[in-house]
PDB file of C-alpha atoms in Angstrom:
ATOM      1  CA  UNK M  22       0.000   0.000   0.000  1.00 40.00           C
ATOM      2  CA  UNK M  23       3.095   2.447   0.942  1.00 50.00           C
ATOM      3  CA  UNK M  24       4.139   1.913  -2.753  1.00 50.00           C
ATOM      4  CA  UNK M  25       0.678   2.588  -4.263  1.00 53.00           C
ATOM      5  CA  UNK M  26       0.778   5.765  -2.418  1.00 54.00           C
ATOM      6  CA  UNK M  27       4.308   6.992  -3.187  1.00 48.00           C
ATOM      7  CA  UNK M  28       3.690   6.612  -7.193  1.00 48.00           C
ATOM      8  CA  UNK M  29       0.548   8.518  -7.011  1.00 52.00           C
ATOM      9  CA  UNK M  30       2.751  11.297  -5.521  1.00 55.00           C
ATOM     10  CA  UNK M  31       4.243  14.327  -7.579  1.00 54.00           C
ATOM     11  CA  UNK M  32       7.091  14.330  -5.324  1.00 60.00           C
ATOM     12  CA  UNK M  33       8.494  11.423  -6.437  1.00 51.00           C
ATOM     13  CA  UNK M  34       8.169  11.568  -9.559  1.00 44.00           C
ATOM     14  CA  UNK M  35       9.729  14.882  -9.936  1.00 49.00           C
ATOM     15  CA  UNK M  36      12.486  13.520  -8.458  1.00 50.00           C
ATOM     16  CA  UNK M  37      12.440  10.842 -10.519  1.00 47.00           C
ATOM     17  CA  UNK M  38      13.142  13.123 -13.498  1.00 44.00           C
ATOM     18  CA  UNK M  39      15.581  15.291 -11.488  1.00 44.00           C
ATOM     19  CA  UNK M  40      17.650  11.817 -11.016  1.00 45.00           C
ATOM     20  CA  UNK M  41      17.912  10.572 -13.838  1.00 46.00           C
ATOM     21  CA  UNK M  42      15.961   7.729 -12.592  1.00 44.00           C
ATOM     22  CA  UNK M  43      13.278   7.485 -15.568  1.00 48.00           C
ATOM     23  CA  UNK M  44      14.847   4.487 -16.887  1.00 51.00           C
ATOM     24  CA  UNK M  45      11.816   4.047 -19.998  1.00 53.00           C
ATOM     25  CA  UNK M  46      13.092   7.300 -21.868  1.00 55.00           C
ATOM     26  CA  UNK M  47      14.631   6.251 -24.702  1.00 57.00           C
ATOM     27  CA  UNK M  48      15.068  10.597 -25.792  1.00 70.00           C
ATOM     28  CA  UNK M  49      12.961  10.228 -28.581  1.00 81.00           C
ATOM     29  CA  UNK M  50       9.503   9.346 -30.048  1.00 90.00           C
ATOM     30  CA  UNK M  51       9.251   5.411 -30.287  1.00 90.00           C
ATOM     31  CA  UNK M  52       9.460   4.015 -33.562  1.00 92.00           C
ATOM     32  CA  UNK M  53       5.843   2.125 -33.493  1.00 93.00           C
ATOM     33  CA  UNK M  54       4.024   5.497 -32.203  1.00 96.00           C
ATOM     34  CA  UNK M  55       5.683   7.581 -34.800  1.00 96.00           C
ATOM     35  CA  UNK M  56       4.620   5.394 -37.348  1.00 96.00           C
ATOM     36  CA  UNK M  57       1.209   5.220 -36.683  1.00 97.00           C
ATOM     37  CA  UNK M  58       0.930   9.122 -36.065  1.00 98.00           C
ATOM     38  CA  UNK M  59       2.195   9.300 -39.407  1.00 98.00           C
ATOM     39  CA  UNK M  60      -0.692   7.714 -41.507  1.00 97.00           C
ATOM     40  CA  UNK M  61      -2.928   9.668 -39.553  1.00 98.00           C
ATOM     41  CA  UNK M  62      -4.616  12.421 -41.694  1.00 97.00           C
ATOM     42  CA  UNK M  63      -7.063  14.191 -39.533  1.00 98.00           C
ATOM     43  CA  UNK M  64      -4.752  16.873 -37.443  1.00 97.00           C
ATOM     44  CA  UNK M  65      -7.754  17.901 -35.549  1.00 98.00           C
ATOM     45  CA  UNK M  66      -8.626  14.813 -33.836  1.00 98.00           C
ATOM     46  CA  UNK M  67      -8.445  15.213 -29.726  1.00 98.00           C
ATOM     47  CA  UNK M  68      -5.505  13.801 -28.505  1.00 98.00           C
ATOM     48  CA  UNK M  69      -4.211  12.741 -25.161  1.00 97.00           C
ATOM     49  CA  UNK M  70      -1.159  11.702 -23.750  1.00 95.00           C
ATOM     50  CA  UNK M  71      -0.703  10.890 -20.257  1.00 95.00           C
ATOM     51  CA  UNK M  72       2.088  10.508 -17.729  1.00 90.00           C
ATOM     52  CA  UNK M  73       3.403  12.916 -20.265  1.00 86.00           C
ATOM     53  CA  UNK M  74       7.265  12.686 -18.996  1.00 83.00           C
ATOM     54  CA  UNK M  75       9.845  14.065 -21.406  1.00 81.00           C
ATOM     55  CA  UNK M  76       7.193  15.401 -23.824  1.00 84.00           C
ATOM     56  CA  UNK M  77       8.512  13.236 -26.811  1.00 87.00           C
ATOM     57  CA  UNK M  78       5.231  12.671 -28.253  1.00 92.00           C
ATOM     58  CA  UNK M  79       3.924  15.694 -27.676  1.00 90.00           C
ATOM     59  CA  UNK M  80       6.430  17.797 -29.183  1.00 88.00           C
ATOM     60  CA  UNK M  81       6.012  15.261 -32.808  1.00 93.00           C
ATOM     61  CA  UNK M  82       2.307  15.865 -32.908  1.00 94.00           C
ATOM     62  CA  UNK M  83       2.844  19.301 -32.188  1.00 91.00           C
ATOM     63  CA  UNK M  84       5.470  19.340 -35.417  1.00 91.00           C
ATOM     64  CA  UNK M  85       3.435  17.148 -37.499  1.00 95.00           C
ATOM     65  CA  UNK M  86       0.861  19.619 -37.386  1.00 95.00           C
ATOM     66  CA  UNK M  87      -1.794  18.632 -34.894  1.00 95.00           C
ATOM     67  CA  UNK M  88      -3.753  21.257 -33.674  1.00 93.00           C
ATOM     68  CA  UNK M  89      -5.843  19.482 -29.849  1.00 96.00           C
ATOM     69  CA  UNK M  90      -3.145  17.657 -28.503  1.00 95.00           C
ATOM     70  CA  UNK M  91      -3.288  17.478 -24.111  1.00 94.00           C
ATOM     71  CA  UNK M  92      -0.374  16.115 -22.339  1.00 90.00           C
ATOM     72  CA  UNK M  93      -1.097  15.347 -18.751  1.00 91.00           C
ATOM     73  CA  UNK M  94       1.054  14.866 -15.815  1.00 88.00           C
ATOM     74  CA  UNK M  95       1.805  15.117 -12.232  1.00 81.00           C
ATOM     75  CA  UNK M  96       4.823  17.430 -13.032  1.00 76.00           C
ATOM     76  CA  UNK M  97       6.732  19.398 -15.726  1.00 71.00           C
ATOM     77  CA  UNK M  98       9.465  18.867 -14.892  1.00 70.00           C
ATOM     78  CA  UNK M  99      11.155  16.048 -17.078  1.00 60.00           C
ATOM     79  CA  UNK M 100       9.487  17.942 -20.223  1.00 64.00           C
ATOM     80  CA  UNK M 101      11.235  21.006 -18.935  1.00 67.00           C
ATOM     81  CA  UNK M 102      14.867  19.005 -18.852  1.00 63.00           C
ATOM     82  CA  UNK M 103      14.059  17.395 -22.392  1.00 54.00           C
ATOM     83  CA  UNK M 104      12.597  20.626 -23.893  1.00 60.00           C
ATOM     84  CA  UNK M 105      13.825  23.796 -22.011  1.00 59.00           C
ATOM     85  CA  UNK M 106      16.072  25.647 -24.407  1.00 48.00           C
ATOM     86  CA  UNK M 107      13.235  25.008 -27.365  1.00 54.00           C
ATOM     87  CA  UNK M 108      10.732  28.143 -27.911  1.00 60.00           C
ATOM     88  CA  UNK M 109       8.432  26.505 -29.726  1.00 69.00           C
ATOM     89  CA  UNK M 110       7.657  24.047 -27.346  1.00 69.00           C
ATOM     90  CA  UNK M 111       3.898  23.912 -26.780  1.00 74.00           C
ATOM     91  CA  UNK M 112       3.670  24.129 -22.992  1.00 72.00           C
ATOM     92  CA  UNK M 113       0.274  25.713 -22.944  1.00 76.00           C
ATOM     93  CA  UNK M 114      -1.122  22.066 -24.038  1.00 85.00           C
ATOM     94  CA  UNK M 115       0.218  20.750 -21.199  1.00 86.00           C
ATOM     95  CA  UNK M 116      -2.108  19.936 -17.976  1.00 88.00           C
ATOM     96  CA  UNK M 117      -0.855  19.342 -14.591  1.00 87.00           C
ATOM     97  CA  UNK M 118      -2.949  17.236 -12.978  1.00 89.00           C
ATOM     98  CA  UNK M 119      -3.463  13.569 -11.672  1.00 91.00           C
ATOM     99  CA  UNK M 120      -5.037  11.467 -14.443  1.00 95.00           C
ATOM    100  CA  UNK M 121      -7.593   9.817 -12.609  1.00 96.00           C
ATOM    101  CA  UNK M 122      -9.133  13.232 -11.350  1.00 96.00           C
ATOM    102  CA  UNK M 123      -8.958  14.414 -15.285  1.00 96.00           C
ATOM    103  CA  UNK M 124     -11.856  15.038 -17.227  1.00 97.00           C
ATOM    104  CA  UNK M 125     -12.629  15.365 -21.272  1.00 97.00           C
ATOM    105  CA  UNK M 126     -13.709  13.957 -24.292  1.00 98.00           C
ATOM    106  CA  UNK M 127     -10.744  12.527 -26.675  1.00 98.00           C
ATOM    107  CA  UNK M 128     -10.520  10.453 -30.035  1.00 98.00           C
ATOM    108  CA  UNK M 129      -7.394   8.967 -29.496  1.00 98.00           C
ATOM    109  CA  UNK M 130      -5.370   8.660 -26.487  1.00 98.00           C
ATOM    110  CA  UNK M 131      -1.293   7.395 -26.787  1.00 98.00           C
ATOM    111  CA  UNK M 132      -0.557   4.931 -24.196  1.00 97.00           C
ATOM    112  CA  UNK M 133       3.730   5.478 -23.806  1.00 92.00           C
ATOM    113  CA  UNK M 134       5.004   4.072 -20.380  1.00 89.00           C
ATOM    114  CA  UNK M 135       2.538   5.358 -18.426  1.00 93.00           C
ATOM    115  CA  UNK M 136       0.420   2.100 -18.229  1.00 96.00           C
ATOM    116  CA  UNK M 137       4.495   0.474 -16.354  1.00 92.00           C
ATOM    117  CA  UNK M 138       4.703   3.413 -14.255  1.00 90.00           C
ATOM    118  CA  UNK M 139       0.836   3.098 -12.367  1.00 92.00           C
ATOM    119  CA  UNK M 140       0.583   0.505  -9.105  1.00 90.00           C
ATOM    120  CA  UNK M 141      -0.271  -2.996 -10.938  1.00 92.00           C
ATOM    121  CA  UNK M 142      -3.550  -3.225  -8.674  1.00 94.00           C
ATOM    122  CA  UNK M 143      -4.551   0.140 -10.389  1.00 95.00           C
ATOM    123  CA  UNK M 144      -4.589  -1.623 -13.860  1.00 97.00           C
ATOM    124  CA  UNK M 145      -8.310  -1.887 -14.044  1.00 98.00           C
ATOM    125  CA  UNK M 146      -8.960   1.361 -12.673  1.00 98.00           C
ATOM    126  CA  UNK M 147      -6.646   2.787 -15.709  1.00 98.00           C
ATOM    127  CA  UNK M 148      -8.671   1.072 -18.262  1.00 98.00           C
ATOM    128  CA  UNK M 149     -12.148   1.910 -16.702  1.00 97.00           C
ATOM    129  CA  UNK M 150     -10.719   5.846 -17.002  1.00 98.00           C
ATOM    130  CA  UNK M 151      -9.633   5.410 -20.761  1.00 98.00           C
ATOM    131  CA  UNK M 152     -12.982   4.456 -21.414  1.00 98.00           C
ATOM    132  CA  UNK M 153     -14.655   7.195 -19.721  1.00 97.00           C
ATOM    133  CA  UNK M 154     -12.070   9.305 -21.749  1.00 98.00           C
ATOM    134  CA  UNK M 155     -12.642   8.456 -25.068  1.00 98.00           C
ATOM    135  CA  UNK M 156     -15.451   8.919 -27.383  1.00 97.00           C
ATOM    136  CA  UNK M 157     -17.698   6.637 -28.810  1.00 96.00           C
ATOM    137  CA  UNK M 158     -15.207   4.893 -31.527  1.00 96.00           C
ATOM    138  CA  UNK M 159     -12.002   6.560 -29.785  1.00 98.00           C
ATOM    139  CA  UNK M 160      -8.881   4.610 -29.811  1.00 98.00           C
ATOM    140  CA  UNK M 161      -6.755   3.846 -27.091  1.00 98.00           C
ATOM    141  CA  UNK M 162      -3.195   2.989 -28.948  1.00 98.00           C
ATOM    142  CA  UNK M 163       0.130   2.188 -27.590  1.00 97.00           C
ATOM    143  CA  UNK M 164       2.915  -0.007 -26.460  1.00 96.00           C
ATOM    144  CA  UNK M 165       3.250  -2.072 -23.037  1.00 96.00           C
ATOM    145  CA  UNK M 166       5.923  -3.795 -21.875  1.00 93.00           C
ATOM    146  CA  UNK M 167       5.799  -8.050 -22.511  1.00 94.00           C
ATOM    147  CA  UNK M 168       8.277  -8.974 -20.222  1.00 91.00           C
ATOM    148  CA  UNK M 169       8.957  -8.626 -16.181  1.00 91.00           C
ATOM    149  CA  UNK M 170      11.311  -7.052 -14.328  1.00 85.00           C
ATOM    150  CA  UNK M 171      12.931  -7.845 -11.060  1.00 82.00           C
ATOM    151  CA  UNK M 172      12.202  -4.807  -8.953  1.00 77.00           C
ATOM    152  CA  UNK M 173       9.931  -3.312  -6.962  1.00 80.00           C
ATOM    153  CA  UNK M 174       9.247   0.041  -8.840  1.00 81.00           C
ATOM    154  CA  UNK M 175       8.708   0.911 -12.060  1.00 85.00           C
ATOM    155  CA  UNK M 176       8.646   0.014 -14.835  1.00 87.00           C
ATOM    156  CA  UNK M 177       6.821  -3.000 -14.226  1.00 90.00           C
ATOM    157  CA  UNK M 178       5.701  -5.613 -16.771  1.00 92.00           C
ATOM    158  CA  UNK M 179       3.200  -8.057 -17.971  1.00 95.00           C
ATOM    159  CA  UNK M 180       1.936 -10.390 -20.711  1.00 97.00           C
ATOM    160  CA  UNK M 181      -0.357 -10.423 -23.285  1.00 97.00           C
ATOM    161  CA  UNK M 182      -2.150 -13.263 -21.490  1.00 97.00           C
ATOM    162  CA  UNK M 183      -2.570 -10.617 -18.891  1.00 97.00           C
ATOM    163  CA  UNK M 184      -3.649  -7.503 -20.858  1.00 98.00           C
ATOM    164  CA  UNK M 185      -6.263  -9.587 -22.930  1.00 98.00           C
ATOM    165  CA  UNK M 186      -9.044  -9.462 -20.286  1.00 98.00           C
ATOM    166  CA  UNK M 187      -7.683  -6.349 -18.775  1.00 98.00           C
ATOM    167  CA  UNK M 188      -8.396  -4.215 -22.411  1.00 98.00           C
ATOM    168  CA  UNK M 189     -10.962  -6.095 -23.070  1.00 97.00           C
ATOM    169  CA  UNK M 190     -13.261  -5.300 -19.892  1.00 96.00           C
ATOM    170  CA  UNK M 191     -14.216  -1.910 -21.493  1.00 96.00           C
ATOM    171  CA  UNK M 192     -12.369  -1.485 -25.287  1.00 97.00           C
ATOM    172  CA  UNK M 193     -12.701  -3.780 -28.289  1.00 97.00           C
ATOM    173  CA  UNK M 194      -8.872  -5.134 -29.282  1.00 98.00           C
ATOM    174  CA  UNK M 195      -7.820  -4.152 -32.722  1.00 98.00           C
ATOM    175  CA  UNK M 196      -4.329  -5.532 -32.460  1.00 98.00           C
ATOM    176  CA  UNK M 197      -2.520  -6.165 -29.858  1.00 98.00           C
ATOM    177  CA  UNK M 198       0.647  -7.901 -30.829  1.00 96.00           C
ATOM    178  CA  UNK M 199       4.662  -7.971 -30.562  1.00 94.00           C
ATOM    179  CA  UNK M 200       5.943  -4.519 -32.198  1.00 90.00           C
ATOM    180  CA  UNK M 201       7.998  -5.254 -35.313  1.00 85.00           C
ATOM    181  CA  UNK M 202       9.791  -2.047 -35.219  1.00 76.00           C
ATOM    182  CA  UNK M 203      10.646  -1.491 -31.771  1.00 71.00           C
ATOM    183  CA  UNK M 204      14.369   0.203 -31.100  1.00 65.00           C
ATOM    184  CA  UNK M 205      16.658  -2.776 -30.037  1.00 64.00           C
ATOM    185  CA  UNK M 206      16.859  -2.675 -26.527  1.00 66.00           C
ATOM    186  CA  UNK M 207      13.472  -3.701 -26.681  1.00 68.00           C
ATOM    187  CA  UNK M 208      13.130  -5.667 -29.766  1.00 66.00           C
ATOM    188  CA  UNK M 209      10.612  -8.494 -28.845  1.00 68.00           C
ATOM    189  CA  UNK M 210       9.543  -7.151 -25.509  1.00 79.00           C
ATOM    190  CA  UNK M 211       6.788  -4.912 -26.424  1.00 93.00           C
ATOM    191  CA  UNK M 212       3.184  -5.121 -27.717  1.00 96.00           C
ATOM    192  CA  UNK M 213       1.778  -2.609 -29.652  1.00 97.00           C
ATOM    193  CA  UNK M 214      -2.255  -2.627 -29.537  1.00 98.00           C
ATOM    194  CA  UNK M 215      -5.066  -0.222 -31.014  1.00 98.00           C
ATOM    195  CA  UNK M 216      -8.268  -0.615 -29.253  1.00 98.00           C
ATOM    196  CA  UNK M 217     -11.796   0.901 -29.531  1.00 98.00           C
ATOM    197  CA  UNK M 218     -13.947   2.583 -26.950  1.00 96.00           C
ATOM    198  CA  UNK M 219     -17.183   0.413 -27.454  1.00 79.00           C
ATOM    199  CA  UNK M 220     -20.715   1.050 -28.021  1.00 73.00           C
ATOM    200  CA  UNK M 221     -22.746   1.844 -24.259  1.00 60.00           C
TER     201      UNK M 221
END
């Protein structure tokens, strides 16, 4: 319970950041969420990213030309680091605020280590949110982590045998498979998945 209560905390993960300790940045936009933004053609869609960290994603969308992009987080801090001698950084579509207190209406929401980073018995409560997020046909689209670690704070893994169920308590699964252009440190230890909010 002490560790449920110390990730939930801004605290630590703004120190975190200030450590060095974020071991899942990889100082760039991932390969399979770049290439999926890319054969997207509406740049008006409402976009979400949470556990927004260093911003990567963010800061592509905002380049490629999307116009209602939200990144949410506890802190600014770690997009500050990544981002802090760039003007045209688009801080003003960044929230600060716990994502389980957020509220709005999105068509797509980018799932990019945030899903590791959250207390595994809050799992369910994260996809119960992303459905109350997203819009009737949103997507929900990202990349977890097939594989475990040996630690006791995050990242922390999973399975596909695991996430089945889990995604499929609220969103219909469009793919959810082993990423084919991941970077190589994580070649064949990640899923990427699309899913879609269902029909109430």
């Amino acid at each position: 319970m002490k560790m449920t209560k110390k990730l939930m905390d801004k605290e630590y993960w703004e120190g975190k950041y200030q450590n060095n300790q974020a071991k899942w940045n990889i100082g760039t936009i991932s390969t399979p969420l770049k290439d999926y933004i890319d054969q997207l053609t509406d740049k008006n869609i409402r976009i979400l990213i949470p556990g927004l960290g260093h911003g990567h994603e963010l800061m592509y969308l905002q380049e490629q030309g999307f116009t209602n992009i939200t990144g949410l987080d506890f802190t600014i801090v770690a997009a500050l680091e990544a981002y802090g001698l760039m003007n045209d950084f688009p801080y003003g579509s960044v929230v600060l605020e716990d994502f389980f207190e957020h509220e709005g209406e999105y068509d797509l929401i980018i799932e990019q280590t945030f899903f590791c980073a959250l207390p595994r018995e809050m799992r369910q409560q994260y996809v119960d949110k992303m459905s109350e997020l997203l819009v009737e046909n949103g997507k929900l689209v990202g990349l977890l982590f097939d594989c475990e670690f040996e630690q006791n704070e995050p990242p922390f893994g999973g399975s596909k045998e695991e996430y089945l169920p889990l995604l499929r308590s609220k969103l219909t699964i469009d793919v959810l498979e082993t990423a084919h252009n991941s970077i190589q440190p994580r070649a064949g230890r990640e899923l990427f998945f699309i899913t879609t909010k269902q029909n109430d």
